XYZ file of N, CA and C in Angstrom:
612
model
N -3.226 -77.466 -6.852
C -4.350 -78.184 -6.262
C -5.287 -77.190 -5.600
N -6.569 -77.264 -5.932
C -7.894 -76.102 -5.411
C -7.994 -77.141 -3.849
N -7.978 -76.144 -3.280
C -8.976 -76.088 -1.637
C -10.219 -76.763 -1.786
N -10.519 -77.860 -0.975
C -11.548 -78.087 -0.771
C -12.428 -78.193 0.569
N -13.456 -79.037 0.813
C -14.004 -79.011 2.155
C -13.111 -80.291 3.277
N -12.432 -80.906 2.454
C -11.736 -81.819 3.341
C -10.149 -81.513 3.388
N -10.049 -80.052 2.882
C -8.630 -79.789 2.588
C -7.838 -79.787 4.059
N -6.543 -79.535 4.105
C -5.953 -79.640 4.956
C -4.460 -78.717 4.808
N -3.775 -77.796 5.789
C -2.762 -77.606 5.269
C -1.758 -77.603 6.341
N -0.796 -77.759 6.114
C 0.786 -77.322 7.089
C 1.427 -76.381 7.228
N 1.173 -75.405 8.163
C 2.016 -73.997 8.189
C 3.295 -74.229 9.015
N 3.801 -73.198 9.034
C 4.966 -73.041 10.106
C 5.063 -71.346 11.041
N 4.754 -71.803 12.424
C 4.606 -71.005 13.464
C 5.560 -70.569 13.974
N 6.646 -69.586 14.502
C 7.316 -70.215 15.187
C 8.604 -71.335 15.238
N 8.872 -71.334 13.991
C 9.563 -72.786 14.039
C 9.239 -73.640 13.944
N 7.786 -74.421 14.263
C 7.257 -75.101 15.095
C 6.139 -75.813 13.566
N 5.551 -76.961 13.369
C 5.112 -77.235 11.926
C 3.984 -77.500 12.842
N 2.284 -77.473 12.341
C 1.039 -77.501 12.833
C 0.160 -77.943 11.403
N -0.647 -78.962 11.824
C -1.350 -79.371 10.567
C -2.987 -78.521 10.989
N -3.224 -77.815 9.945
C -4.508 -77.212 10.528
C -5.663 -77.082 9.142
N -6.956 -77.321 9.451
C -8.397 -76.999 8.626
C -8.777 -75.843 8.882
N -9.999 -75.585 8.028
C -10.708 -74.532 7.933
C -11.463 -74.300 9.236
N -11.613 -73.350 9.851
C -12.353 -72.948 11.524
C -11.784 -73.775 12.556
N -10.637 -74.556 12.807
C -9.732 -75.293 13.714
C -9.444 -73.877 14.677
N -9.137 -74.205 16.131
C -8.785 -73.050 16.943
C -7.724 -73.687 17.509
N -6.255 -73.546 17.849
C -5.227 -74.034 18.315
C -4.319 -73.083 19.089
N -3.943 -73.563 19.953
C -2.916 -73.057 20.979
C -1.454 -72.924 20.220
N -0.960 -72.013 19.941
C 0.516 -71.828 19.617
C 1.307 -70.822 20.215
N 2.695 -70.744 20.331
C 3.796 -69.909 21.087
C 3.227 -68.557 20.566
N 3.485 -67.852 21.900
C 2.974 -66.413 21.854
C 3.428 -65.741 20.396
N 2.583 -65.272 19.629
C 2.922 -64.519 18.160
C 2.979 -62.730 18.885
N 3.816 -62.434 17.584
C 4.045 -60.812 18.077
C 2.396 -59.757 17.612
N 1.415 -60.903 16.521
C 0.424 -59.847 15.953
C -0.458 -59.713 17.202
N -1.213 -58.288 16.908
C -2.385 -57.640 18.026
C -3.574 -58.693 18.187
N -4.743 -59.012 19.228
C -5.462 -59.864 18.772
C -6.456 -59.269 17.855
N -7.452 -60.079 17.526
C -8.096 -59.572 16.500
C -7.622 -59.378 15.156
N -6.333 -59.427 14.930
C -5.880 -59.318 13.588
C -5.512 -60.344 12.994
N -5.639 -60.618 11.501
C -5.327 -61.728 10.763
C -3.886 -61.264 10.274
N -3.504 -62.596 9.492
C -1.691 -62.938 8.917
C -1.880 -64.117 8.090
N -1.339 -64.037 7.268
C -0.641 -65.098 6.660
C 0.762 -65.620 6.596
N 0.472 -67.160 7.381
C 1.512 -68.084 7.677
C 2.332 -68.866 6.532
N 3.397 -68.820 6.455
C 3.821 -69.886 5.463
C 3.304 -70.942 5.555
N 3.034 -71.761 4.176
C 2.394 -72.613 4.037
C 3.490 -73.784 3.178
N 3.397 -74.749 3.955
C 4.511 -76.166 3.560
C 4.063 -77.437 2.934
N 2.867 -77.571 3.085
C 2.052 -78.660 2.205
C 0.770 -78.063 2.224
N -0.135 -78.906 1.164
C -1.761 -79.142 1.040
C -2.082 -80.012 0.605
N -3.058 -80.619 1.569
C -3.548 -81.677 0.919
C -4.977 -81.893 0.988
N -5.319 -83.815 0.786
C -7.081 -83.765 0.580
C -7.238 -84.325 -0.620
N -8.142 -85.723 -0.253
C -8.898 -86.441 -1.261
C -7.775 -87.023 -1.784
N -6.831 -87.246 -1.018
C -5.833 -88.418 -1.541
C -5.088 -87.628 -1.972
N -4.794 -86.536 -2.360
C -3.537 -85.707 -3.349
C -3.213 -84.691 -1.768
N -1.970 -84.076 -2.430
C -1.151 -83.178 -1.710
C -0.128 -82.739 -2.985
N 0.551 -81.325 -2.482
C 1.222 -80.718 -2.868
C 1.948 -80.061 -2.082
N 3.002 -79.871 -2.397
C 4.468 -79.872 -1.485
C 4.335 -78.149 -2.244
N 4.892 -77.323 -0.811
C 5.764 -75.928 -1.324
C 4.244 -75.512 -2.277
N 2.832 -75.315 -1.646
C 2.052 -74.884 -2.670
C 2.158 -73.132 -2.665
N 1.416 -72.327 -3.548
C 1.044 -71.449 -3.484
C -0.294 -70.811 -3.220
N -0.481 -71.287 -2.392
C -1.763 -71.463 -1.580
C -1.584 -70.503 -0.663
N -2.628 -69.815 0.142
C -3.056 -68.897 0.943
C -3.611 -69.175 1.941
N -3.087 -69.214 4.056
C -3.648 -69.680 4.662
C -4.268 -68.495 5.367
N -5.388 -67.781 5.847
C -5.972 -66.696 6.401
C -5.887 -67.375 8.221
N -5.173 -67.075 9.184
C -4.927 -66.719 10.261
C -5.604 -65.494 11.102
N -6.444 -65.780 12.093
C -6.451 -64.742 13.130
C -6.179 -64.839 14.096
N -5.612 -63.821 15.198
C -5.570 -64.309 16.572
C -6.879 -64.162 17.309
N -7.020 -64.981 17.643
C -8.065 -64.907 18.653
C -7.798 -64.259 19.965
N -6.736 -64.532 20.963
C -6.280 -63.778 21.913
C -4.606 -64.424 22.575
N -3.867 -63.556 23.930
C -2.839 -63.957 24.010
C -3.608 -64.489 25.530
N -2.922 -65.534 25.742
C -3.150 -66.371 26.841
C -1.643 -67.092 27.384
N -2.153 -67.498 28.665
C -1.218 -68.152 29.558
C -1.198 -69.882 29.517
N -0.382 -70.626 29.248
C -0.846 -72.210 29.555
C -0.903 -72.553 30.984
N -1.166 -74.070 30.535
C -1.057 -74.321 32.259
C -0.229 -74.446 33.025
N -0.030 -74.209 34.622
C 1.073 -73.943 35.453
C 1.489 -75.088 35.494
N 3.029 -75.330 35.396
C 3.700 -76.491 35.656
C 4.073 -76.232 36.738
N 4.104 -77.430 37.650
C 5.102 -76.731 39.197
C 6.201 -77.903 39.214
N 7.209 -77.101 39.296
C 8.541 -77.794 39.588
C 9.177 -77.936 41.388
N 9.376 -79.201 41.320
C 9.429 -79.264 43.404
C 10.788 -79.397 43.536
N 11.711 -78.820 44.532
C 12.949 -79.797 44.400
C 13.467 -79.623 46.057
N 13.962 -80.442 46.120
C 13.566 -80.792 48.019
C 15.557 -81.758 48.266
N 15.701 -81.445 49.365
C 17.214 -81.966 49.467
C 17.170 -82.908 50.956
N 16.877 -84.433 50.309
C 17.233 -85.294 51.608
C 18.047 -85.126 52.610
N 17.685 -85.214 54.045
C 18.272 -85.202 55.288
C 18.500 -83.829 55.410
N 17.786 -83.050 54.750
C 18.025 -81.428 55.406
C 17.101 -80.329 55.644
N 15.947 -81.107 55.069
C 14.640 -80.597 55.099
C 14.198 -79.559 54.275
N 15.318 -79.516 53.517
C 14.952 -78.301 52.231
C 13.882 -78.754 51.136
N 12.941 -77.808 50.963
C 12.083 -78.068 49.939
C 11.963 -76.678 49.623
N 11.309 -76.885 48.246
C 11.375 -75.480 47.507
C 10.175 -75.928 46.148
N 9.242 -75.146 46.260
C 8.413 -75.689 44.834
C 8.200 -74.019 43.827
N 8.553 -73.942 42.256
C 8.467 -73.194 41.354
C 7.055 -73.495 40.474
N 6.931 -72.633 39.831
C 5.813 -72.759 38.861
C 5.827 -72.224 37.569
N 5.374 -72.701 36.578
C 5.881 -72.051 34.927
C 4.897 -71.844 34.248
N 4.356 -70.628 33.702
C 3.015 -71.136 32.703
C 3.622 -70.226 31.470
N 3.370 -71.058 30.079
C 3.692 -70.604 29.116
C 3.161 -69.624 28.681
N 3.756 -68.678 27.907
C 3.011 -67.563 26.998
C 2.566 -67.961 25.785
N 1.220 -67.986 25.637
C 0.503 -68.797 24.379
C -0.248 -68.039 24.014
N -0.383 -67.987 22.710
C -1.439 -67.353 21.370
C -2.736 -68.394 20.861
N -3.461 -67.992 21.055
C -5.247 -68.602 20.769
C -5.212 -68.274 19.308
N -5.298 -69.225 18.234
C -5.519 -68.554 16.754
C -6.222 -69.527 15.862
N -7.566 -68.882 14.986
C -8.085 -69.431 14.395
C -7.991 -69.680 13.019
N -8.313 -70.995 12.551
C -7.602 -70.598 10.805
C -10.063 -70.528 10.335
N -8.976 -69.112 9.968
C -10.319 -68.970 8.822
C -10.391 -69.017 7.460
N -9.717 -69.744 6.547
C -9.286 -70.074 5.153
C -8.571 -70.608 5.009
N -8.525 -71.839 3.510
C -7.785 -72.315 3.197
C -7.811 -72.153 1.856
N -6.806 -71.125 0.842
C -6.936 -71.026 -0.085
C -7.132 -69.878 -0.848
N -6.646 -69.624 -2.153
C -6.255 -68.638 -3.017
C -4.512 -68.819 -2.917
N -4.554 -67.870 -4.086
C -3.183 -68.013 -3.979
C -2.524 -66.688 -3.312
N -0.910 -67.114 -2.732
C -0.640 -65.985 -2.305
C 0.074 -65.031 -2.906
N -0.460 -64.064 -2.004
C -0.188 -62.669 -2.422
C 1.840 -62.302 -2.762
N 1.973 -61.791 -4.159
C 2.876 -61.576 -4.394
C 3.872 -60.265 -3.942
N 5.227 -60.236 -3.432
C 5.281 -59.067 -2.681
C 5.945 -57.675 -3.885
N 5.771 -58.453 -5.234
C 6.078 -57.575 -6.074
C 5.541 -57.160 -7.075
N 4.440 -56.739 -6.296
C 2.978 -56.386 -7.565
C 2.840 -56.014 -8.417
N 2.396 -55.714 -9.405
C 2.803 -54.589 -10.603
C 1.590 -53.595 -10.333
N 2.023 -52.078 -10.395
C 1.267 -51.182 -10.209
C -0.522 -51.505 -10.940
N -1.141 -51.023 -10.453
C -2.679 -51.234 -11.325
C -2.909 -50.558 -12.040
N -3.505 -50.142 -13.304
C -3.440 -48.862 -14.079
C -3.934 -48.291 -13.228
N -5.058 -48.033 -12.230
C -5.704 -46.632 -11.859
C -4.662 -45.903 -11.265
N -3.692 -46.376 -10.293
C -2.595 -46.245 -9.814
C -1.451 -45.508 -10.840
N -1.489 -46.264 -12.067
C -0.733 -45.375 -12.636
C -1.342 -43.992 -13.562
N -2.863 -44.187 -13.782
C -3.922 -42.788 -14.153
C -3.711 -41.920 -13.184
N -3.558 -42.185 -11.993
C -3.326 -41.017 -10.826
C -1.944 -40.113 -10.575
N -0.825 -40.851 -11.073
C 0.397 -40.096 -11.646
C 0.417 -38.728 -12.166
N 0.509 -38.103 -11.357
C 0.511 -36.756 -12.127
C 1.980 -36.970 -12.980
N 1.041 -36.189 -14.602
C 2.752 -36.368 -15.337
C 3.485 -35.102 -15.107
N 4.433 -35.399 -15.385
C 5.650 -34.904 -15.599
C 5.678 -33.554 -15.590
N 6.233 -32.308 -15.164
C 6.056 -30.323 -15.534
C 7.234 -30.984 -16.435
N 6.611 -29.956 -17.430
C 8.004 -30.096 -18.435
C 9.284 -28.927 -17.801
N 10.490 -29.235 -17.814
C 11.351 -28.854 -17.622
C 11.556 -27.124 -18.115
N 12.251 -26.254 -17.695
C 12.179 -24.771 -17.777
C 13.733 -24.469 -19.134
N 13.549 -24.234 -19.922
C 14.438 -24.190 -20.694
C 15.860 -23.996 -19.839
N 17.019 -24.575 -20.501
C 18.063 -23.880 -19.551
C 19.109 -23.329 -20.773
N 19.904 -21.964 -20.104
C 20.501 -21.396 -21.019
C 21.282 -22.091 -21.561
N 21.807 -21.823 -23.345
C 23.204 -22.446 -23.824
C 24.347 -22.170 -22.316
N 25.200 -23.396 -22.611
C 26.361 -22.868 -22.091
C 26.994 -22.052 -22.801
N 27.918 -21.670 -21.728
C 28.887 -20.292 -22.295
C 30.527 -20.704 -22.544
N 31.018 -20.261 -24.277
C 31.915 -20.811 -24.493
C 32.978 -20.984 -23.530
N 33.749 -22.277 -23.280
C 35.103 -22.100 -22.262
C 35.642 -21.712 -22.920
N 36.455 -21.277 -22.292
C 37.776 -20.425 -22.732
C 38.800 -21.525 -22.740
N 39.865 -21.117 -23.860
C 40.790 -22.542 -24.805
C 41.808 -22.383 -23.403
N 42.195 -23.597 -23.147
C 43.060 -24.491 -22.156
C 44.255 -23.280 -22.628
N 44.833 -23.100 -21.332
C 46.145 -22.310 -21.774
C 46.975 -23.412 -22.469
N 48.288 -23.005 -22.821
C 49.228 -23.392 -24.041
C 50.066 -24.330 -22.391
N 50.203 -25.744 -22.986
C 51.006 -26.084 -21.753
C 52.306 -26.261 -21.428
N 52.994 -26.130 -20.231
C 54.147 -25.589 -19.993
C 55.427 -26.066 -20.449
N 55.797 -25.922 -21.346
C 56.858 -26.742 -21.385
C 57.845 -27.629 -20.816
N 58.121 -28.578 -21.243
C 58.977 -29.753 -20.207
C 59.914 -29.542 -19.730
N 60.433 -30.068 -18.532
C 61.663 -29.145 -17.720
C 62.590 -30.059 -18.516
N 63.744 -29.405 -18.785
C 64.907 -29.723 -19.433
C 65.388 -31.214 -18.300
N 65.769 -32.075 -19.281
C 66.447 -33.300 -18.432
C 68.155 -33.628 -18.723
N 68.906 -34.100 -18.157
C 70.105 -34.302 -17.917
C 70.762 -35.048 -19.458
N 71.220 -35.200 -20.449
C 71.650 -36.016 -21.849
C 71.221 -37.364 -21.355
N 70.650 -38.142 -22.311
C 70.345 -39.580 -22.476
C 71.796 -40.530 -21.537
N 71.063 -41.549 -20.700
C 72.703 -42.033 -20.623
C 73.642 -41.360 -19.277
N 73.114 -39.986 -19.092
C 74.203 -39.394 -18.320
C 74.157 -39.888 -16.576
N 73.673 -40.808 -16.496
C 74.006 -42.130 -15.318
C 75.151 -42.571 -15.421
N 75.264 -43.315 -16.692
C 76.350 -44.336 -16.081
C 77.586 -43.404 -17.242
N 77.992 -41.753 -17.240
C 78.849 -41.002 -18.033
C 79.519 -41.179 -16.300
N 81.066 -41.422 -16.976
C 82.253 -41.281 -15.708
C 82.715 -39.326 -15.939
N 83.547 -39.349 -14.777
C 83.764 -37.667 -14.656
C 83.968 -37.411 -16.117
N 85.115 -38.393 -16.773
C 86.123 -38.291 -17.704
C 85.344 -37.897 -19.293
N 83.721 -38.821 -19.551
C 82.811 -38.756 -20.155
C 82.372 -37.226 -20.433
N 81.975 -37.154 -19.187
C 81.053 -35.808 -18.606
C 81.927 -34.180 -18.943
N 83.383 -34.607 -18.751
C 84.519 -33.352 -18.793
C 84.654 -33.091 -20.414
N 84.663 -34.023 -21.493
C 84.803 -34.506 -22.692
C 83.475 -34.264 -23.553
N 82.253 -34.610 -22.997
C 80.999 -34.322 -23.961
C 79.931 -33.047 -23.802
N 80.418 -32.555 -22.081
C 79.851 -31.673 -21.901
C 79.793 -30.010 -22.959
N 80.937 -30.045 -23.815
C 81.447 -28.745 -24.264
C 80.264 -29.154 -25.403
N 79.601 -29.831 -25.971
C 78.463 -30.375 -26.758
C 76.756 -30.039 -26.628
N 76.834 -30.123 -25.032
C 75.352 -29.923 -24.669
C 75.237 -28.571 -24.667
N 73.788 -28.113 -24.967
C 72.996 -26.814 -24.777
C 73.095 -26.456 -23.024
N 72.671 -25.327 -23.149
C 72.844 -24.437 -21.532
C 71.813 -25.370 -20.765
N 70.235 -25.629 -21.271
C 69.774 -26.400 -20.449
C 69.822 -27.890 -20.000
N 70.433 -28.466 -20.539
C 70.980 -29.774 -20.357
C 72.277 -29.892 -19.600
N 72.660 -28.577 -19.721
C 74.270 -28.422 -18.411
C 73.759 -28.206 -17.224
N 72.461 -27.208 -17.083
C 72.112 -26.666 -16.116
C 71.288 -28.153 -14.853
N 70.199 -29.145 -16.198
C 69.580 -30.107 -15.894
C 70.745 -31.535 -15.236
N 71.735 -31.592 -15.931
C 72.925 -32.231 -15.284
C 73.191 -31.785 -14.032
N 73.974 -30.395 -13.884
C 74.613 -30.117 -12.757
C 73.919 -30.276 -11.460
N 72.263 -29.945 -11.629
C 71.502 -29.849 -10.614
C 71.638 -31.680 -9.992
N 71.314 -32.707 -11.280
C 71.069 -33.966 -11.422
C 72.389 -34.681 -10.288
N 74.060 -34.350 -10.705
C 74.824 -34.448 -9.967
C 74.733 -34.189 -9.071
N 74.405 -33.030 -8.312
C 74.540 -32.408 -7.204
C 74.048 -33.134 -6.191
N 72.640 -33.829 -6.976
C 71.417 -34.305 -5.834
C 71.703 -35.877 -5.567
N 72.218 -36.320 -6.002
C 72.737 -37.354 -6.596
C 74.185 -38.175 -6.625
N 74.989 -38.310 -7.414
C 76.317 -38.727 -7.673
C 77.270 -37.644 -6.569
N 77.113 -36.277 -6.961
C 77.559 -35.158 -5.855
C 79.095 -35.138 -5.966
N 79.286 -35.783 -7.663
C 81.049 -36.080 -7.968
C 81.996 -34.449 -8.196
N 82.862 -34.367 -7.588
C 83.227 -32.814 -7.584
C 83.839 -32.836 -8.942
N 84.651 -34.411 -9.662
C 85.151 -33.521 -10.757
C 84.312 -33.234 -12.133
N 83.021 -34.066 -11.937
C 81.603 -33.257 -12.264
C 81.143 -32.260 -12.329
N 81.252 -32.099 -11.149
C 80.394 -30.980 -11.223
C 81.666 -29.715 -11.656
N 82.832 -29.767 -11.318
C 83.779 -28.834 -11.672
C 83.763 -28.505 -13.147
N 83.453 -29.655 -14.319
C 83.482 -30.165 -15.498
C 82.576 -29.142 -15.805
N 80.811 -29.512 -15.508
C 79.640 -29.139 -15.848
C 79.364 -27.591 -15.267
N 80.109 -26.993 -14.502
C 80.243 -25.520 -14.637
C 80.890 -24.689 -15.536
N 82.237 -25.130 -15.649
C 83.093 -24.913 -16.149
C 82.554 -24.432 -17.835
N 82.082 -25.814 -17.955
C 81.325 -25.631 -19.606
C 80.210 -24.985 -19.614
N 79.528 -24.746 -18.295
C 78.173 -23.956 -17.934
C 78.627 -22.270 -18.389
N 79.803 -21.560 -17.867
C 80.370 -20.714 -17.584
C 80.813 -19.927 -19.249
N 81.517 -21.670 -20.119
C 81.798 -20.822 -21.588
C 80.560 -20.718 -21.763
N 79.299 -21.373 -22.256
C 78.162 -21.030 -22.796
C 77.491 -19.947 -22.623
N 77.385 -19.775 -21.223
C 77.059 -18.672 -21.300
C 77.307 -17.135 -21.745
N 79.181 -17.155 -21.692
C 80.153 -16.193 -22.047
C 79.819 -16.245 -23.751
N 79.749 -16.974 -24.192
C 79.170 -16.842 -26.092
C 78.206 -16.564 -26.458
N 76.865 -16.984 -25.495
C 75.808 -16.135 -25.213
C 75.658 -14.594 -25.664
């Protein structure tokens, strides 16, 4: 709906909802802007000539005119049979503001650049060559796996262990005995798994 001369709109101040025209001057709760400066207020209806529109995109131009004081309220309060009286006074902090427009639409807060804006871009320095990298050097060869104890050799009883050990390689006696030690800590184990530690090595 276009603005007209009988238009009318509803901002929000403050919290506070105000129906206001074009050159209207109204008293509202002290605003934080400088005087002399304009703002735009949210705007909650427009209307005029019988139509309205709810939630428009419409543009209301605000200035302050100045910050002012309201009028003094005086509050009395006085206590029968004792002669106490006491009188206070309150004057509000109030903003003088004129609406000088009703209309256009408002301003979007996510503009898209203008070309001149983007003609003024200085482009780009092209980048400075950068040297090849330099071959890495091949991953060393990786370490071989530490020898582990025979498949199983958990639940091998001494009797197992005394019997299959004469079978295993030196590092699988060596990977056992340590395994017992830390572990099960069975002496006729470990007596077993030296023992056979001891021929292997002697044939060695």
């Amino acid at each position: 709906m276009a603005a007209t001369k009988d238009s009318y709109a509803i901002i929000s101040l403050g919290g506070k909802q105000y129906r206001v025209r074009e050159g209207e001057r109204l008293l509202v709760d002290r605003l934080k802007t400088d005087e002399g400066k304009t703002f735009n207020p949210d705007v909650l209806f427009l209307g005029g000539d019988g139509d309205g529109t709810l939630s428009p995109q419409t543009q209301v131009t605000v200035k302050v005119v100045g910050h002012v004081l309201g009028d003094k309220i005086r509050i009395g309060k006085r206590r029968p049979k004792s002669g106490y009286r006491k009188q206070t006074g309150f004057r509000a902090s109030l903003s003088q503001i004129e609406i000088q427009s009703i209309g256009g639409t408002a301003k979007r807060t996510s503009a898209a650049a203008t070309p001149a804006a983007q003609k003024e871009t200085p482009a780009p320095k092209p980048k400075a060559e950068t040297p090849a990298p330099r071959p890495q050097a091949a991953p060393a060869a990786a370490a071989p796996a530490p020898a582990s104890p025979p498949r199983g050799y958990e639940d091998f009883t001494v009797a197992d262990i005394s019997e299959k050990s004469k079978r295993w390689k030196v590092e699988q006696l060596e990977a056992a005995l340590k395994f017992e030690k830390k572990n099960a800590n069975r002496k006729g184990a470990i007596a077993a798994l030296e023992s056979a530690l001891v021929a292997k090595q002697e044939k060695n």
